[in-house]
């Protein structure tokens, strides 16, 4: 893709960031934010473009990942507090372009109308104010409620540019009547940095199990609000029982959301409950930093993960990863990359899921070539995405005065 990087910006660009939480207890959200910030500042720096950033959400900081060339200001925003809304709108109006990721998978109405309207309020206001809005690679939908679907279509059609992180989302938007061109890419958190450790001094195969607090609590309550065909608690316990009896494996319980035992939907709380029944497992403490979590995942030989970004963290670092899919976002993401391994929590039975997982583990060596091809596909998609983003920034820099009226 040709990029007019010989052109010189006449002034410092002002770039807005939305739907990206740098310090979220959900490390997947933090991974998304850090990955996009580091990726975007890298291409801007290589193109010698000066820019300053405005991040909307909780007061936070980028920490050690801060690029001193690119100042970033955090504006606190809570829809329940009107004054923060006005402040956010005032700040975003000064931006030349805004990138919005809706935390990767929250642009949907399955979490209820209240959350949907919270997620789209600033999107709609930005488009009304004619500020160029780029919807970054994310999952779209479902939008089952007629009012939510109508508004979502309007927002997507009016966006300056739209990327999905899988083909399923792109197909879904076509089916509901979105006419905007959708560019299918992949999850930017694939490039989250991490620290490679020395080879372990242990002949056993290290297996990391990311126990989802969301799925554990849903199973424990008996509600099954996610419509799984599997009893998730019994799946985890059955898996640990079987694998724990095999001396060639060492099991680790790895949380990716939450650091408190009694936290709501806390992975650490769910991991602790498993550890309490199976003390021969190694329980890792809850992480507050997605890079430290990815570094821990990268030390495993095999990872079984029900949190989307825990699975991406392991997969992207070259670990044999078995995603436990509880929604279409898993099939969409991994299907686009032609990744051959998955346990489907909405079609398998508990016992067949346990057996399938163990079969994958016993034969994991034979998948190495196909997994590497999937990783290369993800890298190529992200290279294209960032090149396209850079062209978009050049285009917006030319059009900005016209767009803002």
PDB file of N, CA and C in Angstrom, residues 10-50:
ATOM      1  N   UNK A  10       1.257  20.329   8.712  1.00  0.00           N
ATOM      2  CA  UNK A  10       1.505  21.726   9.003  1.00  0.00           C
ATOM      3  C   UNK A  10       1.359  22.039  10.481  1.00  0.00           C
ATOM      4  N   UNK A  11       0.682  21.178  11.222  1.00  0.00           N
ATOM      5  CA  UNK A  11       0.493  21.423  12.644  1.00  0.00           C
ATOM      6  C   UNK A  11       0.357  20.081  13.365  1.00  0.00           C
ATOM      7  N   UNK A  12       0.363  20.132  14.683  1.00  0.00           N
ATOM      8  CA  UNK A  12       0.240  18.915  15.478  1.00  0.00           C
ATOM      9  C   UNK A  12      -1.186  18.380  15.402  1.00  0.00           C
ATOM     10  N   UNK A  13      -1.309  17.112  15.044  1.00  0.00           N
ATOM     11  CA  UNK A  13      -2.623  16.478  14.992  1.00  0.00           C
ATOM     12  C   UNK A  13      -3.139  16.219  16.399  1.00  0.00           C
ATOM     13  N   UNK A  14      -4.425  16.299  16.564  1.00  0.00           N
ATOM     14  CA  UNK A  14      -5.052  15.974  17.847  1.00  0.00           C
ATOM     15  C   UNK A  14      -5.910  14.729  17.629  1.00  0.00           C
ATOM     16  N   UNK A  15      -5.548  13.652  18.311  1.00  0.00           N
ATOM     17  CA  UNK A  15      -6.170  12.351  18.093  1.00  0.00           C
ATOM     18  C   UNK A  15      -6.924  11.918  19.350  1.00  0.00           C
ATOM     19  N   UNK A  16      -8.206  11.598  19.184  1.00  0.00           N
ATOM     20  CA  UNK A  16      -9.016  11.137  20.301  1.00  0.00           C
ATOM     21  C   UNK A  16      -9.065   9.616  20.366  1.00  0.00           C
ATOM     22  N   UNK A  17      -9.124   9.079  21.587  1.00  0.00           N
ATOM     23  CA  UNK A  17      -9.239   7.643  21.809  1.00  0.00           C
ATOM     24  C   UNK A  17     -10.458   7.383  22.676  1.00  0.00           C
ATOM     25  N   UNK A  18     -11.332   6.472  22.239  1.00  0.00           N
ATOM     26  CA  UNK A  18     -12.511   6.096  23.018  1.00  0.00           C
ATOM     27  C   UNK A  18     -12.622   4.582  23.070  1.00  0.00           C
ATOM     28  N   UNK A  19     -13.299   4.091  24.111  1.00  0.00           N
ATOM     29  CA  UNK A  19     -13.505   2.653  24.226  1.00  0.00           C
ATOM     30  C   UNK A  19     -12.225   1.887  24.441  1.00  0.00           C
ATOM     31  N   UNK A  20     -11.239   2.548  25.059  1.00  0.00           N
ATOM     32  CA  UNK A  20      -9.946   1.943  25.365  1.00  0.00           C
ATOM     33  C   UNK A  20      -9.608   2.255  26.821  1.00  0.00           C
ATOM     34  N   UNK A  21      -9.473   1.235  27.649  1.00  0.00           N
ATOM     35  CA  UNK A  21      -9.248   1.422  29.086  1.00  0.00           C
ATOM     36  C   UNK A  21      -7.856   0.924  29.469  1.00  0.00           C
ATOM     37  N   UNK A  22      -6.970   1.848  29.740  1.00  0.00           N
ATOM     38  CA  UNK A  22      -5.572   1.497  29.991  1.00  0.00           C
ATOM     39  C   UNK A  22      -5.360   0.793  31.325  1.00  0.00           C
ATOM     40  N   UNK A  23      -6.213   1.038  32.288  1.00  0.00           N
ATOM     41  CA  UNK A  23      -6.013   0.468  33.624  1.00  0.00           C
ATOM     42  C   UNK A  23      -7.196  -0.402  34.063  1.00  0.00           C
ATOM     43  N   UNK A  24      -7.869  -1.007  33.124  1.00  0.00           N
ATOM     44  CA  UNK A  24      -9.043  -1.813  33.452  1.00  0.00           C
ATOM     45  C   UNK A  24      -8.650  -3.082  34.209  1.00  0.00           C
ATOM     46  N   UNK A  25      -9.532  -3.488  35.153  1.00  0.00           N
ATOM     47  CA  UNK A  25      -9.329  -4.774  35.841  1.00  0.00           C
ATOM     48  C   UNK A  25      -9.502  -5.930  34.868  1.00  0.00           C
ATOM     49  N   UNK A  26     -10.234  -5.701  33.783  1.00  0.00           N
ATOM     50  CA  UNK A  26     -10.314  -6.669  32.697  1.00  0.00           C
ATOM     51  C   UNK A  26      -9.092  -6.455  31.814  1.00  0.00           C
ATOM     52  N   UNK A  27      -8.112  -7.335  31.933  1.00  0.00           N
ATOM     53  CA  UNK A  27      -6.833  -7.130  31.256  1.00  0.00           C
ATOM     54  C   UNK A  27      -6.966  -7.170  29.744  1.00  0.00           C
ATOM     55  N   UNK A  28      -8.050  -7.767  29.231  1.00  0.00           N
ATOM     56  CA  UNK A  28      -8.275  -7.740  27.800  1.00  0.00           C
ATOM     57  C   UNK A  28      -8.493  -6.323  27.305  1.00  0.00           C
ATOM     58  N   UNK A  29      -9.256  -5.538  28.057  1.00  0.00           N
ATOM     59  CA  UNK A  29      -9.494  -4.135  27.690  1.00  0.00           C
ATOM     60  C   UNK A  29      -8.197  -3.335  27.754  1.00  0.00           C
ATOM     61  N   UNK A  30      -7.412  -3.559  28.805  1.00  0.00           N
ATOM     62  CA  UNK A  30      -6.130  -2.868  28.946  1.00  0.00           C
ATOM     63  C   UNK A  30      -5.169  -3.277  27.842  1.00  0.00           C
ATOM     64  N   UNK A  31      -5.173  -4.562  27.477  1.00  0.00           N
ATOM     65  CA  UNK A  31      -4.296  -5.049  26.402  1.00  0.00           C
ATOM     66  C   UNK A  31      -4.627  -4.350  25.091  1.00  0.00           C
ATOM     67  N   UNK A  32      -5.913  -4.182  24.818  1.00  0.00           N
ATOM     68  CA  UNK A  32      -6.373  -3.510  23.607  1.00  0.00           C
ATOM     69  C   UNK A  32      -5.867  -2.066  23.576  1.00  0.00           C
ATOM     70  N   UNK A  33      -6.011  -1.361  24.697  1.00  0.00           N
ATOM     71  CA  UNK A  33      -5.621   0.044  24.780  1.00  0.00           C
ATOM     72  C   UNK A  33      -4.112   0.222  24.592  1.00  0.00           C
ATOM     73  N   UNK A  34      -3.332  -0.542  25.339  1.00  0.00           N
ATOM     74  CA  UNK A  34      -1.870  -0.416  25.258  1.00  0.00           C
ATOM     75  C   UNK A  34      -1.377  -0.795  23.869  1.00  0.00           C
ATOM     76  N   UNK A  35      -1.940  -1.862  23.305  1.00  0.00           N
ATOM     77  CA  UNK A  35      -1.499  -2.323  21.980  1.00  0.00           C
ATOM     78  C   UNK A  35      -1.759  -1.269  20.912  1.00  0.00           C
ATOM     79  N   UNK A  36      -2.954  -0.665  20.940  1.00  0.00           N
ATOM     80  CA  UNK A  36      -3.257   0.335  19.909  1.00  0.00           C
ATOM     81  C   UNK A  36      -2.425   1.592  20.105  1.00  0.00           C
ATOM     82  N   UNK A  37      -2.277   2.042  21.344  1.00  0.00           N
ATOM     83  CA  UNK A  37      -1.465   3.250  21.602  1.00  0.00           C
ATOM     84  C   UNK A  37      -0.028   3.039  21.131  1.00  0.00           C
ATOM     85  N   UNK A  38       0.589   1.912  21.493  1.00  0.00           N
ATOM     86  CA  UNK A  38       1.981   1.665  21.103  1.00  0.00           C
ATOM     87  C   UNK A  38       2.095   1.458  19.592  1.00  0.00           C
ATOM     88  N   UNK A  39       1.105   0.788  19.000  1.00  0.00           N
ATOM     89  CA  UNK A  39       1.137   0.584  17.555  1.00  0.00           C
ATOM     90  C   UNK A  39       0.973   1.878  16.778  1.00  0.00           C
ATOM     91  N   UNK A  40       0.029   2.711  17.220  1.00  0.00           N
ATOM     92  CA  UNK A  40      -0.229   3.966  16.517  1.00  0.00           C
ATOM     93  C   UNK A  40       0.918   4.949  16.686  1.00  0.00           C
ATOM     94  N   UNK A  41       1.435   5.089  17.893  1.00  0.00           N
ATOM     95  CA  UNK A  41       2.560   6.017  18.093  1.00  0.00           C
ATOM     96  C   UNK A  41       3.797   5.545  17.337  1.00  0.00           C
ATOM     97  N   UNK A  42       3.949   4.246  17.167  1.00  0.00           N
ATOM     98  CA  UNK A  42       5.092   3.723  16.413  1.00  0.00           C
ATOM     99  C   UNK A  42       5.028   4.142  14.951  1.00  0.00           C
ATOM    100  N   UNK A  43       3.848   3.999  14.323  1.00  0.00           N
ATOM    101  CA  UNK A  43       3.770   4.378  12.907  1.00  0.00           C
ATOM    102  C   UNK A  43       3.829   5.891  12.728  1.00  0.00           C
ATOM    103  N   UNK A  44       3.277   6.638  13.691  1.00  0.00           N
ATOM    104  CA  UNK A  44       3.365   8.094  13.609  1.00  0.00           C
ATOM    105  C   UNK A  44       4.819   8.546  13.733  1.00  0.00           C
ATOM    106  N   UNK A  45       5.538   7.923  14.645  1.00  0.00           N
ATOM    107  CA  UNK A  45       6.943   8.270  14.843  1.00  0.00           C
ATOM    108  C   UNK A  45       7.767   7.941  13.598  1.00  0.00           C
ATOM    109  N   UNK A  46       7.519   6.768  13.018  1.00  0.00           N
ATOM    110  CA  UNK A  46       8.251   6.372  11.810  1.00  0.00           C
ATOM    111  C   UNK A  46       7.963   7.319  10.649  1.00  0.00           C
ATOM    112  N   UNK A  47       6.735   7.852  10.598  1.00  0.00           N
ATOM    113  CA  UNK A  47       6.357   8.785   9.533  1.00  0.00           C
ATOM    114  C   UNK A  47       6.687  10.232   9.893  1.00  0.00           C
ATOM    115  N   UNK A  48       7.277  10.425  11.069  1.00  0.00           N
ATOM    116  CA  UNK A  48       7.654  11.759  11.561  1.00  0.00           C
ATOM    117  C   UNK A  48       6.455  12.706  11.628  1.00  0.00           C
ATOM    118  N   UNK A  49       5.356  12.197  12.188  1.00  0.00           N
ATOM    119  CA  UNK A  49       4.139  12.995  12.361  1.00  0.00           C
ATOM    120  C   UNK A  49       3.993  13.352  13.833  1.00  0.00           C
ATOM    121  N   UNK A  50       3.834  14.625  14.104  1.00  0.00           N
ATOM    122  CA  UNK A  50       3.598  15.081  15.479  1.00  0.00           C
ATOM    123  C   UNK A  50       2.111  14.985  15.803  1.00  0.00           C
TER     124      UNK A  50
END
